[in-house]
mmCIF file of C-alpha atoms and ligand atoms in Angstrom:
data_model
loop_
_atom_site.group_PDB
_atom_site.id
_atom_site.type_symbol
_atom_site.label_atom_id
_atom_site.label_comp_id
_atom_site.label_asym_id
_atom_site.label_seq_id
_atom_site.Cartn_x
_atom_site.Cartn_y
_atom_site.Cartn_z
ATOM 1 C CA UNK A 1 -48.622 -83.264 76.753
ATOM 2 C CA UNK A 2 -45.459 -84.728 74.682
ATOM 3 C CA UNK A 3 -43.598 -86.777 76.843
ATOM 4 C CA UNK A 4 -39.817 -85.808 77.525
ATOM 5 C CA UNK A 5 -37.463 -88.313 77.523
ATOM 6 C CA UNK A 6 -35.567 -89.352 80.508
ATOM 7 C CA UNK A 7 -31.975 -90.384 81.058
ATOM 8 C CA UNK A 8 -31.311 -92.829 84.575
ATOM 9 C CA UNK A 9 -27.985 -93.073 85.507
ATOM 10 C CA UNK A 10 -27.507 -95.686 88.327
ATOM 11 C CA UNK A 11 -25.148 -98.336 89.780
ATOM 12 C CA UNK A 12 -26.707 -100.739 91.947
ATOM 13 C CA UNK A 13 -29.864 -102.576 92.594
ATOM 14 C CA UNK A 14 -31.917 -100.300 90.515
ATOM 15 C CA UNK A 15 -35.183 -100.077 92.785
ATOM 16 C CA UNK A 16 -35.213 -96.517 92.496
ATOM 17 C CA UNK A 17 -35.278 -96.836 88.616
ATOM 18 C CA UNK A 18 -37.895 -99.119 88.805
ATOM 19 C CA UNK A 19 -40.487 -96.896 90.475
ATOM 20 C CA UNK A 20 -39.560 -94.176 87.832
ATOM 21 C CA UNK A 21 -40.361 -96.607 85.253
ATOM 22 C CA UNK A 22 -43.481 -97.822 86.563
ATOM 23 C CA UNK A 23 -44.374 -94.353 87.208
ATOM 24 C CA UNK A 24 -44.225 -93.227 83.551
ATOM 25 C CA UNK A 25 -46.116 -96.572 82.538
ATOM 26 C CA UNK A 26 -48.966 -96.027 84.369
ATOM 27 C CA UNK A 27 -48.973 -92.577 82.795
ATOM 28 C CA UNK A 28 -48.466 -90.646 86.365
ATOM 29 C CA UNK A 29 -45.222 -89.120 84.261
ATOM 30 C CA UNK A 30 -45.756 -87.737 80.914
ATOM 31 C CA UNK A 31 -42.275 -89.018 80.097
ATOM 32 C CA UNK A 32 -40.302 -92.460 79.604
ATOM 33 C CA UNK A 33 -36.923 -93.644 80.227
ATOM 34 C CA UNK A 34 -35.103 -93.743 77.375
ATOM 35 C CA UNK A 35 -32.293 -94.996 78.344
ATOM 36 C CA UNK A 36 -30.314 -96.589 81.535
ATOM 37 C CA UNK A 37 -26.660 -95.895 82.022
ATOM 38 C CA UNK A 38 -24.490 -97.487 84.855
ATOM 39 C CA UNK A 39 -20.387 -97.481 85.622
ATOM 40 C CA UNK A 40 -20.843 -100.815 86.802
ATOM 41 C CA UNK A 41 -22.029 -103.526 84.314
ATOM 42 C CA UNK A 42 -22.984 -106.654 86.745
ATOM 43 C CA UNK A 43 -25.934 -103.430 88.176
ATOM 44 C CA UNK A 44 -29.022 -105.208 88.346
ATOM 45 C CA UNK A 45 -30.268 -101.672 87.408
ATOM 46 C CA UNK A 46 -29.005 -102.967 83.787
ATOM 47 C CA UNK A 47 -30.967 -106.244 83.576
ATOM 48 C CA UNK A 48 -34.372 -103.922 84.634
ATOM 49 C CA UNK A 49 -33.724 -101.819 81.920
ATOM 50 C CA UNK A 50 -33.310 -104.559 79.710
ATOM 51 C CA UNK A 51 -35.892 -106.506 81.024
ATOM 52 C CA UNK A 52 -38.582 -103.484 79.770
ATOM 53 C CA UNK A 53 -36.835 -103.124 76.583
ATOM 54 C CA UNK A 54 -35.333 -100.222 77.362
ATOM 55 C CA UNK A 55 -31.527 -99.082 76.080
ATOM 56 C CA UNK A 56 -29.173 -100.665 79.093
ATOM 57 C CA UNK A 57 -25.386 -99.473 78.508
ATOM 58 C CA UNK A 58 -22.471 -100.069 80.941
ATOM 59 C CA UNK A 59 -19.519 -97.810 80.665
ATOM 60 C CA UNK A 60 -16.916 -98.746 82.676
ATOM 61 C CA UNK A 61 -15.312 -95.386 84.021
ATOM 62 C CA UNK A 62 -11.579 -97.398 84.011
ATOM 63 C CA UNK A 63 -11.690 -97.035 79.512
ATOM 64 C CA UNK A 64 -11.283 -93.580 79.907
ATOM 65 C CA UNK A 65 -8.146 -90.951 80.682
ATOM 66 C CA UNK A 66 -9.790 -88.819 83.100
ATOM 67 C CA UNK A 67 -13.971 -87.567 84.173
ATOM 68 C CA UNK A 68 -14.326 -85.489 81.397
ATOM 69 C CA UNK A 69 -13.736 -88.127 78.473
ATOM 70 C CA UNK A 70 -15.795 -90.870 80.140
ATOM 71 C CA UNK A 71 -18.596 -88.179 80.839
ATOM 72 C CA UNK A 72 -18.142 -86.905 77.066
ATOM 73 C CA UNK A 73 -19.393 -90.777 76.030
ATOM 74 C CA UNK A 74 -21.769 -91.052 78.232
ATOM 75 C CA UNK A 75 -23.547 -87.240 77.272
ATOM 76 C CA UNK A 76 -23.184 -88.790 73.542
ATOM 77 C CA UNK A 77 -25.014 -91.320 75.014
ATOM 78 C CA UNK A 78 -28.001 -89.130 75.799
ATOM 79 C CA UNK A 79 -27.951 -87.200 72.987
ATOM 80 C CA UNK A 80 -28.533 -89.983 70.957
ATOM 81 C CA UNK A 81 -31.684 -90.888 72.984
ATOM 82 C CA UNK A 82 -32.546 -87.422 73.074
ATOM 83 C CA UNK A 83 -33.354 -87.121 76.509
ATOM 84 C CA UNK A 84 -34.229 -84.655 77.900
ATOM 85 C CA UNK A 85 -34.008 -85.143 82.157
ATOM 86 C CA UNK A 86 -30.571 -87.195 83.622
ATOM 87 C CA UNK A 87 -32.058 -88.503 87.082
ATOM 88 C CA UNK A 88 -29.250 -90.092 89.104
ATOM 89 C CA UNK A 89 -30.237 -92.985 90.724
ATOM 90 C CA UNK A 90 -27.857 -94.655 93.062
ATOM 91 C CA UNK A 91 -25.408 -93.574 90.970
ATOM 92 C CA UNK A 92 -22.234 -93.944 93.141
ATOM 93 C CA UNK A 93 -20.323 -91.245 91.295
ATOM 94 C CA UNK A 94 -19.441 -87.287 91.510
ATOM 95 C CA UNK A 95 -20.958 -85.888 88.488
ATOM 96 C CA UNK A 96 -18.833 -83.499 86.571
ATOM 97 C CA UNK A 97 -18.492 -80.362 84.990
ATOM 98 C CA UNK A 98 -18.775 -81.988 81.173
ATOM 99 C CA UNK A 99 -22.527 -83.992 82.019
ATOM 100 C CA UNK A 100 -23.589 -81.070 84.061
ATOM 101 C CA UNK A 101 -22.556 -78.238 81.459
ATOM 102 C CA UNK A 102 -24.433 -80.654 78.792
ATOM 103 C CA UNK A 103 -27.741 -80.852 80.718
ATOM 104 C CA UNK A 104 -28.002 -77.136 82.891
ATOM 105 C CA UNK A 105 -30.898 -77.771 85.445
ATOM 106 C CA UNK A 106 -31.681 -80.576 84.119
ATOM 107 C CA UNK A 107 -30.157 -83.410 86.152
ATOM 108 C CA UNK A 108 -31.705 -84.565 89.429
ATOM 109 C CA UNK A 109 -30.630 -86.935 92.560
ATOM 110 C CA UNK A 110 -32.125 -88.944 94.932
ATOM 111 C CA UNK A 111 -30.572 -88.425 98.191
ATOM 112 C CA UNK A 112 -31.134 -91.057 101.436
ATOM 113 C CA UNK A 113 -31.401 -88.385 104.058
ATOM 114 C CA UNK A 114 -32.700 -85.146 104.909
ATOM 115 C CA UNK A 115 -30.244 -82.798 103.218
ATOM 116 C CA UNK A 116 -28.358 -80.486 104.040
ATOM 117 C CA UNK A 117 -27.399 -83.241 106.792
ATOM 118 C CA UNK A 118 -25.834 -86.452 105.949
ATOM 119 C CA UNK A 119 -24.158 -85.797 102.241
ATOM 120 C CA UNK A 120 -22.558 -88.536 100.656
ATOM 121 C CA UNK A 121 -22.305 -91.951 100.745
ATOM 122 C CA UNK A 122 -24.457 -94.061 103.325
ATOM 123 C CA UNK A 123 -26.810 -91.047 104.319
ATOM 124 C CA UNK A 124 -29.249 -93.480 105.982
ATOM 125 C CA UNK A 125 -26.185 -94.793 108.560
ATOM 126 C CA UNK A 126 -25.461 -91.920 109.170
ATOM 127 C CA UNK A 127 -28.346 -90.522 110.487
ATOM 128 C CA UNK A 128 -29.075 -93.975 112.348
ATOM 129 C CA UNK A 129 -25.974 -93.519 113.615
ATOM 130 C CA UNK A 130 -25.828 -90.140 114.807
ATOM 131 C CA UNK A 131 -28.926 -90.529 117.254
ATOM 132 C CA UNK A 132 -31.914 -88.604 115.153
ATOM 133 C CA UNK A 133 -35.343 -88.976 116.024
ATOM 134 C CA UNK A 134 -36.568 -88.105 112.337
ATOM 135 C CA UNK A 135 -34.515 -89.011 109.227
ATOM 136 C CA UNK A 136 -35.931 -88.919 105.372
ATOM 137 C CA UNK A 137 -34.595 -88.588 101.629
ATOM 138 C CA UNK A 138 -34.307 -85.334 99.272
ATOM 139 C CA UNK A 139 -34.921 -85.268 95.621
ATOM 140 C CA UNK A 140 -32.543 -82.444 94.650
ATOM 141 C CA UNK A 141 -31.354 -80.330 91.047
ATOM 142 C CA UNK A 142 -27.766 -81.337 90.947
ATOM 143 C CA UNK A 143 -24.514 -79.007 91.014
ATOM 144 C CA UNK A 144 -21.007 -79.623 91.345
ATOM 145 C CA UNK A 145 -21.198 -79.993 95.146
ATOM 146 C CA UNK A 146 -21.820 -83.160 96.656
ATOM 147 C CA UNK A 147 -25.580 -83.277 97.539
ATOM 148 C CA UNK A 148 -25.306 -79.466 97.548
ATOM 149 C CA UNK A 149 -27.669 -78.578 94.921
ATOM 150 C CA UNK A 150 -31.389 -76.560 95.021
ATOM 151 C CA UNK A 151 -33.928 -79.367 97.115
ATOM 152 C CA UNK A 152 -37.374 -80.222 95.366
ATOM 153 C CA UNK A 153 -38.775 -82.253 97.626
ATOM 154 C CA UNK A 154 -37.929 -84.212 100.823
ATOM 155 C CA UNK A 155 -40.301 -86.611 103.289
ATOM 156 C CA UNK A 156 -39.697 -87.706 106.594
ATOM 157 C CA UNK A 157 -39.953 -90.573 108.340
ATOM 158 C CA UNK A 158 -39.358 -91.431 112.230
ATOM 159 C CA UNK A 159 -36.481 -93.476 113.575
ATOM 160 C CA UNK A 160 -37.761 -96.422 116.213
ATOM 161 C CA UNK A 161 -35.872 -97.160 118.962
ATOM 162 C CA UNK A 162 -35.383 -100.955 117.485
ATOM 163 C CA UNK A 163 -34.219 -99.567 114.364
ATOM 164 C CA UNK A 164 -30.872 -100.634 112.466
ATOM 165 C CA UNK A 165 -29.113 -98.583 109.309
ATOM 166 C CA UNK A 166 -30.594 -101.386 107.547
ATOM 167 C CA UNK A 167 -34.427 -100.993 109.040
ATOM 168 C CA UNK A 168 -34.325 -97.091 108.875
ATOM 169 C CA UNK A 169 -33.023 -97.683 104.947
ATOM 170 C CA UNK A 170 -35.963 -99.853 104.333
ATOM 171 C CA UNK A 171 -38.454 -97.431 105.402
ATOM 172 C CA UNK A 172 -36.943 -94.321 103.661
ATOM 173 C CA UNK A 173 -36.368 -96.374 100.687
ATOM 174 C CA UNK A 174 -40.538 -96.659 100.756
ATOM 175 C CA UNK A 175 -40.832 -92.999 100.867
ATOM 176 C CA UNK A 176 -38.165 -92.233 97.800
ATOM 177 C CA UNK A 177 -39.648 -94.724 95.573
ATOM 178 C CA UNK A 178 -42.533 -91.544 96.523
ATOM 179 C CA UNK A 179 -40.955 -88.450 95.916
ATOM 180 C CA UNK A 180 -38.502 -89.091 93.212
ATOM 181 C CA UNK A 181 -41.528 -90.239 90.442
ATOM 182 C CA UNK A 182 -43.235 -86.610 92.311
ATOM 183 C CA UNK A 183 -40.387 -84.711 91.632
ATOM 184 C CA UNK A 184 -39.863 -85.711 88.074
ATOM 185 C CA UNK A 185 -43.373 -85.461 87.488
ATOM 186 C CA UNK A 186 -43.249 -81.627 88.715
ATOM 187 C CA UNK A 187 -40.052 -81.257 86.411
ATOM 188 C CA UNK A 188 -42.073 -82.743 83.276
ATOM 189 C CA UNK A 189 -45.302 -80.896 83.798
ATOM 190 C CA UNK A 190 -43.351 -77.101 84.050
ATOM 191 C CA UNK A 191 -44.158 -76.447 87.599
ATOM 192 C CA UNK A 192 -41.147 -76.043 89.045
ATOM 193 C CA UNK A 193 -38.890 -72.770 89.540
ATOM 194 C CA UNK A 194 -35.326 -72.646 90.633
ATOM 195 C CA UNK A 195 -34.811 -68.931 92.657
ATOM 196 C CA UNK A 196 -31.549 -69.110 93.707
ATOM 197 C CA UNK A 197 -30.839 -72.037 96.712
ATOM 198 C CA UNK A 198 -34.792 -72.348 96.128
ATOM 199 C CA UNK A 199 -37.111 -74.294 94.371
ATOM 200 C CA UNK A 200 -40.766 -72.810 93.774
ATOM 201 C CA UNK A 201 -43.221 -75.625 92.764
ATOM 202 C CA UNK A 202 -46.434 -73.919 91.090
ATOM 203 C CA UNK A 203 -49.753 -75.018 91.902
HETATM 204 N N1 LIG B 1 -21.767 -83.353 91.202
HETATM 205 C C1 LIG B 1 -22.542 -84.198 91.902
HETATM 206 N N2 LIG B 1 -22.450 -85.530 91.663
HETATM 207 C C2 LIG B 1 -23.254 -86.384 92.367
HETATM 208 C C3 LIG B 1 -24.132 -85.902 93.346
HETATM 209 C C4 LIG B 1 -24.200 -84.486 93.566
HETATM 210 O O1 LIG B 1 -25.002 -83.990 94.375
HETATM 211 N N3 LIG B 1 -23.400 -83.690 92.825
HETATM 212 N N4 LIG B 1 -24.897 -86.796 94.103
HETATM 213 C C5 LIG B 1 -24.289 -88.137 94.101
HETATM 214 C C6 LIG B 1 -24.894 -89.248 94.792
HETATM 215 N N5 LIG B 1 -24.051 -89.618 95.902
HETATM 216 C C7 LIG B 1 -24.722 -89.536 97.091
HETATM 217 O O2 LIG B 1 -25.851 -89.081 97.104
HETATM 218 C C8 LIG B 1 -22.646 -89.934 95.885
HETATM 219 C C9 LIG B 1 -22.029 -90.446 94.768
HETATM 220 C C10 LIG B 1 -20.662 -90.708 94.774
HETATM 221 C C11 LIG B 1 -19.897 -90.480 95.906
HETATM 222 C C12 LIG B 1 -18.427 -90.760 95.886
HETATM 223 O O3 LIG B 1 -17.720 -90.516 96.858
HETATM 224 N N6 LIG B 1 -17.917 -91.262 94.753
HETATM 225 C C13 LIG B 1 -16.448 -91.386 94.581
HETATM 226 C C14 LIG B 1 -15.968 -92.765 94.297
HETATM 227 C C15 LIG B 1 -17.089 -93.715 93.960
HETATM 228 C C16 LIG B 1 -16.490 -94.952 93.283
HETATM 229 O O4 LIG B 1 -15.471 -95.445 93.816
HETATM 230 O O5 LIG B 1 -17.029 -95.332 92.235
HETATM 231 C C17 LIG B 1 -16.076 -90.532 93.382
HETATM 232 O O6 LIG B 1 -16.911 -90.431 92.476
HETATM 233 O O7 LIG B 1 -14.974 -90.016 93.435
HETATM 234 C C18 LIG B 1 -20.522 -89.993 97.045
HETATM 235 C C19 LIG B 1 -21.886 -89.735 97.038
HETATM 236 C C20 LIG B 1 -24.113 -88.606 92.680
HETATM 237 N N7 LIG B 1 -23.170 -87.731 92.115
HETATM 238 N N1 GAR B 2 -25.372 -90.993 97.705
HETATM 239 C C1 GAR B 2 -26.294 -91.635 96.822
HETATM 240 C C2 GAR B 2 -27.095 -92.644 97.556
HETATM 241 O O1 GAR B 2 -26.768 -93.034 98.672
HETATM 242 N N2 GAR B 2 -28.175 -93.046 96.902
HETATM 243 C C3 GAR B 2 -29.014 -94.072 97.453
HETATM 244 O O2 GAR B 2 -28.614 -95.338 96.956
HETATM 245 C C4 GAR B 2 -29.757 -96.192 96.975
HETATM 246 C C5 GAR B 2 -29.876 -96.815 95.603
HETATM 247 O O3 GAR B 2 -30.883 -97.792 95.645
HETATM 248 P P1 GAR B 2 -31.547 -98.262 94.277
HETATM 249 O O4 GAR B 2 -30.418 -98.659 93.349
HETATM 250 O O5 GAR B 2 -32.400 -99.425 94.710
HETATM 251 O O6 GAR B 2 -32.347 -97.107 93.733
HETATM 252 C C6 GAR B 2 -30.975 -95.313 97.270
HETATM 253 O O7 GAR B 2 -31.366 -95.459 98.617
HETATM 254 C C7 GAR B 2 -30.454 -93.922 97.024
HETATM 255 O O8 GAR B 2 -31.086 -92.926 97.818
#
């Protein structure tokens, strides 16, 4: 199977990136990341990109009049590395209009929490904070919404008594650095089908 190129926009630590990576270097993706974006040029996301040899470009969001312009450079971005797949990864930003006209059903987030509860920023808080017995992370198509769009995949995890935002983050981070490489892998290999709010994954 030709492998599809993938786009990872991110703005932090960049762990979520790296199990993509690895992913599609031990073949378990028929895909590789052709390039790594972030709006935030100290992201450590960055130095793993370049670290692999892998195109690492900052673009800092203040160059540019408004969304649309800096999201115009950045979807130049990806053409040029014609990728295929934009996976948001950490990326601390509300994706607009111009990136998501560019790339229809074809951009993807990683979401700390089991959506449609806890959008946003800080999911895994959140949920630690509200009291639930179960919390978990959603791999989801993107829309204009915030963490609104069709759900791929999601896994659970329990919440321990002793648990703190940070403990309960640690142990859903395990199970995203899971599902996201799953989910891509799915979107690379055809099998899955957006009906609606839905998402049919073939067998
Ligand atoms: N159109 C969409 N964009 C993004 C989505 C999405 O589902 N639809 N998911 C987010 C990820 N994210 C949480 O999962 C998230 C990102 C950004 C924000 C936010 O409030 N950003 C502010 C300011 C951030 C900054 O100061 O840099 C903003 O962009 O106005 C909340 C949650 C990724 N994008
Ligand atoms: N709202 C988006 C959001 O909260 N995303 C979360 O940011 C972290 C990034 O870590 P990473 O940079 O190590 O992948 C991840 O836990 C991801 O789910």
């Amino acid at each position: 199977m030709e492998k599809k190129n993938i786009g990872v926009l991110a703005s932090g630590r960049g762990s979520n990136l790296q199990s993509i990576m690895d992913a599609c270097a031990a073949g378990r993706i028929p895909a590789r990341v052709a390039v790594v974006i972030s709006n935030n040029k100290d992201a450590y996301a960055l130095e793993r990109a370049r670290q692999a040899g892998i195109a690492a470009v900052a673009v800092n969001t203040g160059d540019y009049p408004d969304k649309a312009e800096y999201e115009k450079y950045i979807v130049d971005i990806l053409k040029e590395h014609n990728v295929h797949l934009v996976c948001l990864a950490g990326y601390m930003r509300l994706v607009g209009k111009t990136l998501l006209e560019a790339f229809p059903g074809r951009v993807m987030n990683i979401h700390p929490a089991l959506l449609p509860a806890f959008p946003g920023l800080h999911g895994q808080e959140q949920a630690w904070r509200y009291g639930v017995k179960y919390s978990g992370c959603t791999v989801h198509f993107v829309d204009e919404g915030m963490d609104t769009g069709p759900i791929i995949l999601q896994a659970v995890v329990p919440v321990h008594d002793d648990d703190t935002a940070d403990t309960l983050a640690a142990r859903i981070l395990e199970q995203e650095h899971r599902i996201y490489p799953e989910a891509i892998n799915l979107y690379c290999t055809g099998k899955l089908v957006v009906e609606g709010r839905k998402v049919r994954i073939l067998k």
